[in-house]
Amino acid sequence: MEDEGPECGKPDFVLLDQVTMEDFMENLKLRFEKGHIYTYIGEVLVSVNPYQELPLYGPEAIARYQGRELYERPPHLYAVANAAYRAMKRRSRDTCIVISGESGAGKTEASRHIMQYIAAVTNPSQRAEVERVKDVLLKSTCVLEAFGNARTNRNHNSSRFGKYMDINFDFKGDPVGGHIHSYLLEKSRVLKQHVGERNFHAFYQVLDSDEKSHHQAVTEAMRVIGFSPEEVASVHRILAAILHLGNIKFVELEESSLEQRGLAVTDEVLVDHVAELTATPRGMVLRCLLARTVASGGRELIEKGHTAAEASYARDACAKAVYQRLFEWVVDRINRVMEPRDRDPRRDGKDTVIGVLDIYGFEVFPVNSFEQFCINYCNEKLQQLFIQLILKQEQEEYEREGIAWQSVEYFNNATIVDLVERPHRGILAVLDEACGSAGPITDRIFLQTLDTHHRNHPHYTSRQLCPTDKTMEFGRDFRIKHYAGDVMYSVEGFIDKNRDSLFQDFKRLLYNSTDPTLRAMWPDGQQDITEVTKRPLTAGTLFKNSMVALVENLASKEPFYVRCIKPNEDKVAAKLDEGHCRHQVAYLGLLENVRVRRAGFASRQPYSRFLLRYKMTCEYTWPNHLLGSDRAAVSALLEQHGLQGDVAFGHSKLFIRSPRTLVTLEQSRACLIPIIVLLLQKAWRGTLARRHFRRLRAVYTIMRWFRRHKVRAHLAEMQRRFLAARQPPLYGRDLVWPLPPAVLQPFQDICQVLFCRWRARQLVKNIPPSDMAQIKAKVAAMAALQELRQDWGCRRAWARDYLSSATDNPTASGLFAQRLKTLREKDGFGAVLFSSHVRKVNRFNKSRDRALLLTDRHLYKLEPGRQYRVMRAVPLDVVTGLSVTSGRDQLVVLHARGYDDLVVCLHRSRPPLDNRVGELVGVLAAHCQGEGRALEVRVSDCIPLTQRGARRLVSVEPKPEQPEPDFRCSRGAFTLLWPGC
């Protein structure tokens, strides 16, 4: 088993070298100290209460055990639950899980974990009806614990009743219903408890604010189950009524001359509370408490008053009966909700059942009464069934596998069971006879009768029969030698508790309640008092009958057992009291269970499972055998180890006598496992590497072919789109390039550049040589302005020399021509790049009309009014740049190295306000490119400039009413007033 090393002890007590109490306790203690609270005895699970939360439960743990065999995983409650569920589902056979142990051993918690496991592994299709049943099954535990559990000195959540739950499953293995049987509720706890103990949880949840969270949980569980709000409120009122009823006290009135001796309630307000809470008339409640009505022989009704003692007895009997009826009603209400709905065996198939029995364990108190007698009788019956079924299972398996059966000696407790339930002479029969006899029959007389009948019984004794035993008192105590040990019982109260009588007045009172829930609990209250009825069965007989029925029910199912052990009386974690545990091991019969299991063979496994675990220890079976059958392979394996003399071969299983054989095989396996693990790791890593390589190769192949496909498709698409690209005059200008694959993006970028160059070449070829200079200038302007100025005169023809044009300069073009001729002879320039009239502003904040002449040698500022006299000539090679704005204005600032910046506005053009800034920028930029030097062109709506070392700014202000462009100066800044918008 995984996670079970030798340092944790033997996971199965059957594997002990010697079956002694010392060896058993040593293994139990070792496993408990290592945190392993579960151990097997074959298929029986021994569970030790850890008194702390352990990380052993939850969805992950459930997944580890689901669908596994018992011995494939470490011992666990989930393994037993899974085995019972698989047996039920696989073989369509009813199964049951019997959980036993003393109070505080963890039976209730074990039952809860089993229910959680069954709920978790069922209904994978999430059917609504199945989910409803699962919710009711889980929530019913919470409700039943509230009304049936209490805090005792041995256990904070002790079940004070026995519970057997049948869970019905359909052919798919999903729960479709259920039924709960309850046994012997300890209703006397309603009246009084031992020191340090408490009443049932439900009372504290109604009253105590500290129990608020538990109260809310129970109320929510009742809502989920299907209790109506009115029913829940009625339950709370009944609990309160029981508490008020218990506070009622009686006082006897002294006899006087005016009245006879009588009885009264000390505090009648309590009667008002009880009447209100039970929805009954106050007068009737008071009358039932103080007197009872009897019918005489002539059917005449007589009211007989109580003494104080009789009234207290009647009050207590009523309180116990009301709580018992309430508990039975809660159980019946849950059963009605869990009843399978609309099930037709002909249509749905036969339902199978898993039963879960959580019943009180063997009890020995300082004073043991009728309740402990019934509980211990129950444990005797279950122990008898346990031994019988274990032996029966063993014998059936031996016969099924063809192995000779060997008889096993064990303690048979049938004589003890017979002592209790034998007709006419058994203790219960004698007790019933005492209860049914007329006249004053006391508990002492009952004990004397027992002494007479069982004087020679080996398991019965009393002080009368053994006068030297001073641990017992005369006329009160008797002792039974149970299988679990001797228990001394006190007969005081046996007859009253067995009669369990309640006056008919209370039954009629509660039946006539206006509370429908309370009324439903008392159907026998409608009986007329004068009606002659059959004597009701006693409590002991009812319990015996229920035990007989329970045992018959369990015997018809395939049983699985959980034997719970309480490690100490202090309810603390990590402490195991060997003496206390030794006693439980003895009375639970665990050693006998081990002996029965080992009587013939300590272990048995199917051949296939045996090979799966040990085949690596034999060369003939590893990795797979080639023999005729698994049995032959197992035989070869055992012969190689020399173990064939310690086994027997069944039809489908191998039976192993000695645990040492298993130890030898496990040791051989443990030595080989690391080698096999390395081999498997190597093979698996190689497989993973090869698989990864094949996947990568496939991926790269797919990628390569896909890329080829994408490239071909893209090139084909480009070819299709560019078939008409050679057609003039557009030469493919409006063609849309297809989106390329990522791998072709650089290629397409190059193609686009080449295409642009080719298209430009096609367009340029058709341009006349006379227009080339203009085209180059426009290209240079476009590059220099970088789309920062939207309107720069690209679409019009550029004349360049506007002062020589008779259109632009009709009055002075001749004078300018003469001046131009003079300057050419003087400076020797080759061509006029640009000329225009301008409005300039100087450093003295004065604006004047001037002319601007740009040649390939100089930049001239001319005075039009004086025959274009040269006012300044700046060598063109010192001009470093120019600045313009982004608008339609004609502002230009020329920057020259060693000279003040020249601020001008082109004007007096034809047509007026013609856009010529782009032309000036283009011709100057093209000339600089031809000389191989850079020209800095800046576009800004606020242009900085320098004049005589002073920094200034020039900007443009649109002014539609302005007739001509002009400059305005203020605070060291220039503003061009532009007539346009």
PDB file of N, CA and C in Angstrom, residues 24-62:
ATOM      1  N   PHE A  24      -0.832  -6.773  19.260  1.00  0.00           N
ATOM      2  CA  PHE A  24      -1.931  -5.982  18.719  1.00  0.00           C
ATOM      3  C   PHE A  24      -1.838  -4.536  19.215  1.00  0.00           C
ATOM      4  N   MET A  25      -1.652  -4.360  20.536  1.00  0.00           N
ATOM      5  CA  MET A  25      -1.599  -3.019  21.119  1.00  0.00           C
ATOM      6  C   MET A  25      -0.350  -2.267  20.658  1.00  0.00           C
ATOM      7  N   GLU A  26       0.754  -2.966  20.510  1.00  0.00           N
ATOM      8  CA  GLU A  26       1.979  -2.308  20.046  1.00  0.00           C
ATOM      9  C   GLU A  26       1.794  -1.739  18.644  1.00  0.00           C
ATOM     10  N   ASN A  27       1.174  -2.518  17.767  1.00  0.00           N
ATOM     11  CA  ASN A  27       0.933  -2.044  16.393  1.00  0.00           C
ATOM     12  C   ASN A  27      -0.080  -0.898  16.372  1.00  0.00           C
ATOM     13  N   LEU A  28      -1.119  -1.031  17.189  1.00  0.00           N
ATOM     14  CA  LEU A  28      -2.147   0.020  17.255  1.00  0.00           C
ATOM     15  C   LEU A  28      -1.545   1.336  17.750  1.00  0.00           C
ATOM     16  N   LYS A  29      -0.725   1.257  18.787  1.00  0.00           N
ATOM     17  CA  LYS A  29      -0.114   2.462  19.353  1.00  0.00           C
ATOM     18  C   LYS A  29       0.876   3.100  18.382  1.00  0.00           C
ATOM     19  N   LEU A  30       1.679   2.256  17.698  1.00  0.00           N
ATOM     20  CA  LEU A  30       2.658   2.790  16.745  1.00  0.00           C
ATOM     21  C   LEU A  30       1.967   3.549  15.624  1.00  0.00           C
ATOM     22  N   ARG A  31       0.928   2.966  15.087  1.00  0.00           N
ATOM     23  CA  ARG A  31       0.223   3.633  13.983  1.00  0.00           C
ATOM     24  C   ARG A  31      -0.456   4.909  14.463  1.00  0.00           C
ATOM     25  N   PHE A  32      -1.013   4.881  15.660  1.00  0.00           N
ATOM     26  CA  PHE A  32      -1.668   6.081  16.208  1.00  0.00           C
ATOM     27  C   PHE A  32      -0.656   7.206  16.394  1.00  0.00           C
ATOM     28  N   GLU A  33       0.525   6.874  16.893  1.00  0.00           N
ATOM     29  CA  GLU A  33       1.556   7.898  17.104  1.00  0.00           C
ATOM     30  C   GLU A  33       2.056   8.477  15.784  1.00  0.00           C
ATOM     31  N   LYS A  34       1.993   7.696  14.708  1.00  0.00           N
ATOM     32  CA  LYS A  34       2.432   8.163  13.390  1.00  0.00           C
ATOM     33  C   LYS A  34       1.310   8.873  12.623  1.00  0.00           C
ATOM     34  N   GLY A  35       0.147   9.028  13.265  1.00  0.00           N
ATOM     35  CA  GLY A  35      -0.962   9.706  12.607  1.00  0.00           C
ATOM     36  C   GLY A  35      -1.807   8.824  11.718  1.00  0.00           C
ATOM     37  N   HIS A  36      -1.596   7.491  11.786  1.00  0.00           N
ATOM     38  CA  HIS A  36      -2.390   6.545  11.001  1.00  0.00           C
ATOM     39  C   HIS A  36      -3.472   5.967  11.914  1.00  0.00           C
ATOM     40  N   ILE A  37      -4.647   6.558  11.865  1.00  0.00           N
ATOM     41  CA  ILE A  37      -5.708   6.175  12.805  1.00  0.00           C
ATOM     42  C   ILE A  37      -6.532   4.998  12.310  1.00  0.00           C
ATOM     43  N   TYR A  38      -6.297   4.567  11.054  1.00  0.00           N
ATOM     44  CA  TYR A  38      -7.071   3.457  10.498  1.00  0.00           C
ATOM     45  C   TYR A  38      -6.163   2.251  10.265  1.00  0.00           C
ATOM     46  N   THR A  39      -6.679   1.059  10.590  1.00  0.00           N
ATOM     47  CA  THR A  39      -5.970  -0.201  10.360  1.00  0.00           C
ATOM     48  C   THR A  39      -7.003  -1.257  10.001  1.00  0.00           C
ATOM     49  N   TYR A  40      -6.636  -2.170   9.118  1.00  0.00           N
ATOM     50  CA  TYR A  40      -7.545  -3.238   8.701  1.00  0.00           C
ATOM     51  C   TYR A  40      -7.379  -4.474   9.574  1.00  0.00           C
ATOM     52  N   ILE A  41      -8.467  -5.235   9.645  1.00  0.00           N
ATOM     53  CA  ILE A  41      -8.417  -6.660   9.998  1.00  0.00           C
ATOM     54  C   ILE A  41      -9.114  -7.352   8.843  1.00  0.00           C
ATOM     55  N   GLY A  42      -8.345  -7.680   7.801  1.00  0.00           N
ATOM     56  CA  GLY A  42      -8.981  -8.169   6.581  1.00  0.00           C
ATOM     57  C   GLY A  42      -9.763  -7.039   5.945  1.00  0.00           C
ATOM     58  N   GLU A  43     -11.105  -7.181   5.939  1.00  0.00           N
ATOM     59  CA  GLU A  43     -11.971  -6.138   5.395  1.00  0.00           C
ATOM     60  C   GLU A  43     -12.657  -5.341   6.483  1.00  0.00           C
ATOM     61  N   VAL A  44     -12.323  -5.609   7.738  1.00  0.00           N
ATOM     62  CA  VAL A  44     -12.864  -4.837   8.865  1.00  0.00           C
ATOM     63  C   VAL A  44     -11.921  -3.668   9.141  1.00  0.00           C
ATOM     64  N   LEU A  45     -12.478  -2.486   9.325  1.00  0.00           N
ATOM     65  CA  LEU A  45     -11.669  -1.295   9.581  1.00  0.00           C
ATOM     66  C   LEU A  45     -11.708  -0.952  11.067  1.00  0.00           C
ATOM     67  N   VAL A  46     -10.516  -0.819  11.672  1.00  0.00           N
ATOM     68  CA  VAL A  46     -10.386  -0.372  13.058  1.00  0.00           C
ATOM     69  C   VAL A  46     -10.030   1.113  13.022  1.00  0.00           C
ATOM     70  N   SER A  47     -10.835   1.935  13.697  1.00  0.00           N
ATOM     71  CA  SER A  47     -10.649   3.388  13.672  1.00  0.00           C
ATOM     72  C   SER A  47     -10.445   3.894  15.095  1.00  0.00           C
ATOM     73  N   VAL A  48      -9.361   4.676  15.301  1.00  0.00           N
ATOM     74  CA  VAL A  48      -9.081   5.276  16.609  1.00  0.00           C
ATOM     75  C   VAL A  48      -9.394   6.771  16.520  1.00  0.00           C
ATOM     76  N   ASN A  49     -10.226   7.252  17.432  1.00  0.00           N
ATOM     77  CA  ASN A  49     -10.619   8.669  17.422  1.00  0.00           C
ATOM     78  C   ASN A  49      -9.396   9.542  17.712  1.00  0.00           C
ATOM     79  N   PRO A  50      -8.987  10.447  16.786  1.00  0.00           N
ATOM     80  CA  PRO A  50      -7.784  11.260  17.027  1.00  0.00           C
ATOM     81  C   PRO A  50      -8.049  12.482  17.897  1.00  0.00           C
ATOM     82  N   TYR A  51      -9.310  12.826  18.101  1.00  0.00           N
ATOM     83  CA  TYR A  51      -9.686  14.035  18.850  1.00  0.00           C
ATOM     84  C   TYR A  51      -9.021  15.294  18.286  1.00  0.00           C
ATOM     85  N   GLN A  52      -8.834  15.340  16.980  1.00  0.00           N
ATOM     86  CA  GLN A  52      -8.297  16.525  16.308  1.00  0.00           C
ATOM     87  C   GLN A  52      -8.583  16.399  14.818  1.00  0.00           C
ATOM     88  N   GLU A  53      -8.532  17.535  14.127  1.00  0.00           N
ATOM     89  CA  GLU A  53      -8.736  17.527  12.681  1.00  0.00           C
ATOM     90  C   GLU A  53      -7.468  17.021  11.981  1.00  0.00           C
ATOM     91  N   LEU A  54      -7.634  16.063  11.095  1.00  0.00           N
ATOM     92  CA  LEU A  54      -6.506  15.522  10.332  1.00  0.00           C
ATOM     93  C   LEU A  54      -6.777  15.733   8.839  1.00  0.00           C
ATOM     94  N   PRO A  55      -5.724  15.945   8.052  1.00  0.00           N
ATOM     95  CA  PRO A  55      -5.903  16.181   6.603  1.00  0.00           C
ATOM     96  C   PRO A  55      -6.140  14.886   5.840  1.00  0.00           C
ATOM     97  N   LEU A  56      -7.175  14.149   6.235  1.00  0.00           N
ATOM     98  CA  LEU A  56      -7.431  12.845   5.637  1.00  0.00           C
ATOM     99  C   LEU A  56      -8.685  12.828   4.776  1.00  0.00           C
ATOM    100  N   TYR A  57      -9.401  13.954   4.721  1.00  0.00           N
ATOM    101  CA  TYR A  57     -10.715  13.940   4.084  1.00  0.00           C
ATOM    102  C   TYR A  57     -10.809  15.064   3.049  1.00  0.00           C
ATOM    103  N   GLY A  58     -11.877  15.055   2.287  1.00  0.00           N
ATOM    104  CA  GLY A  58     -12.084  16.088   1.294  1.00  0.00           C
ATOM    105  C   GLY A  58     -12.076  15.529  -0.122  1.00  0.00           C
ATOM    106  N   PRO A  59     -12.309  16.384  -1.117  1.00  0.00           N
ATOM    107  CA  PRO A  59     -12.422  15.933  -2.518  1.00  0.00           C
ATOM    108  C   PRO A  59     -11.197  15.190  -3.034  1.00  0.00           C
ATOM    109  N   GLU A  60      -9.983  15.654  -2.674  1.00  0.00           N
ATOM    110  CA  GLU A  60      -8.775  14.988  -3.174  1.00  0.00           C
ATOM    111  C   GLU A  60      -8.663  13.575  -2.618  1.00  0.00           C
ATOM    112  N   ALA A  61      -8.943  13.425  -1.323  1.00  0.00           N
ATOM    113  CA  ALA A  61      -8.883  12.086  -0.728  1.00  0.00           C
ATOM    114  C   ALA A  61      -9.958  11.178  -1.320  1.00  0.00           C
ATOM    115  N   ILE A  62     -11.139  11.723  -1.555  1.00  0.00           N
ATOM    116  CA  ILE A  62     -12.215  10.925  -2.159  1.00  0.00           C
ATOM    117  C   ILE A  62     -11.789  10.425  -3.537  1.00  0.00           C
TER     118      ILE A  62
END
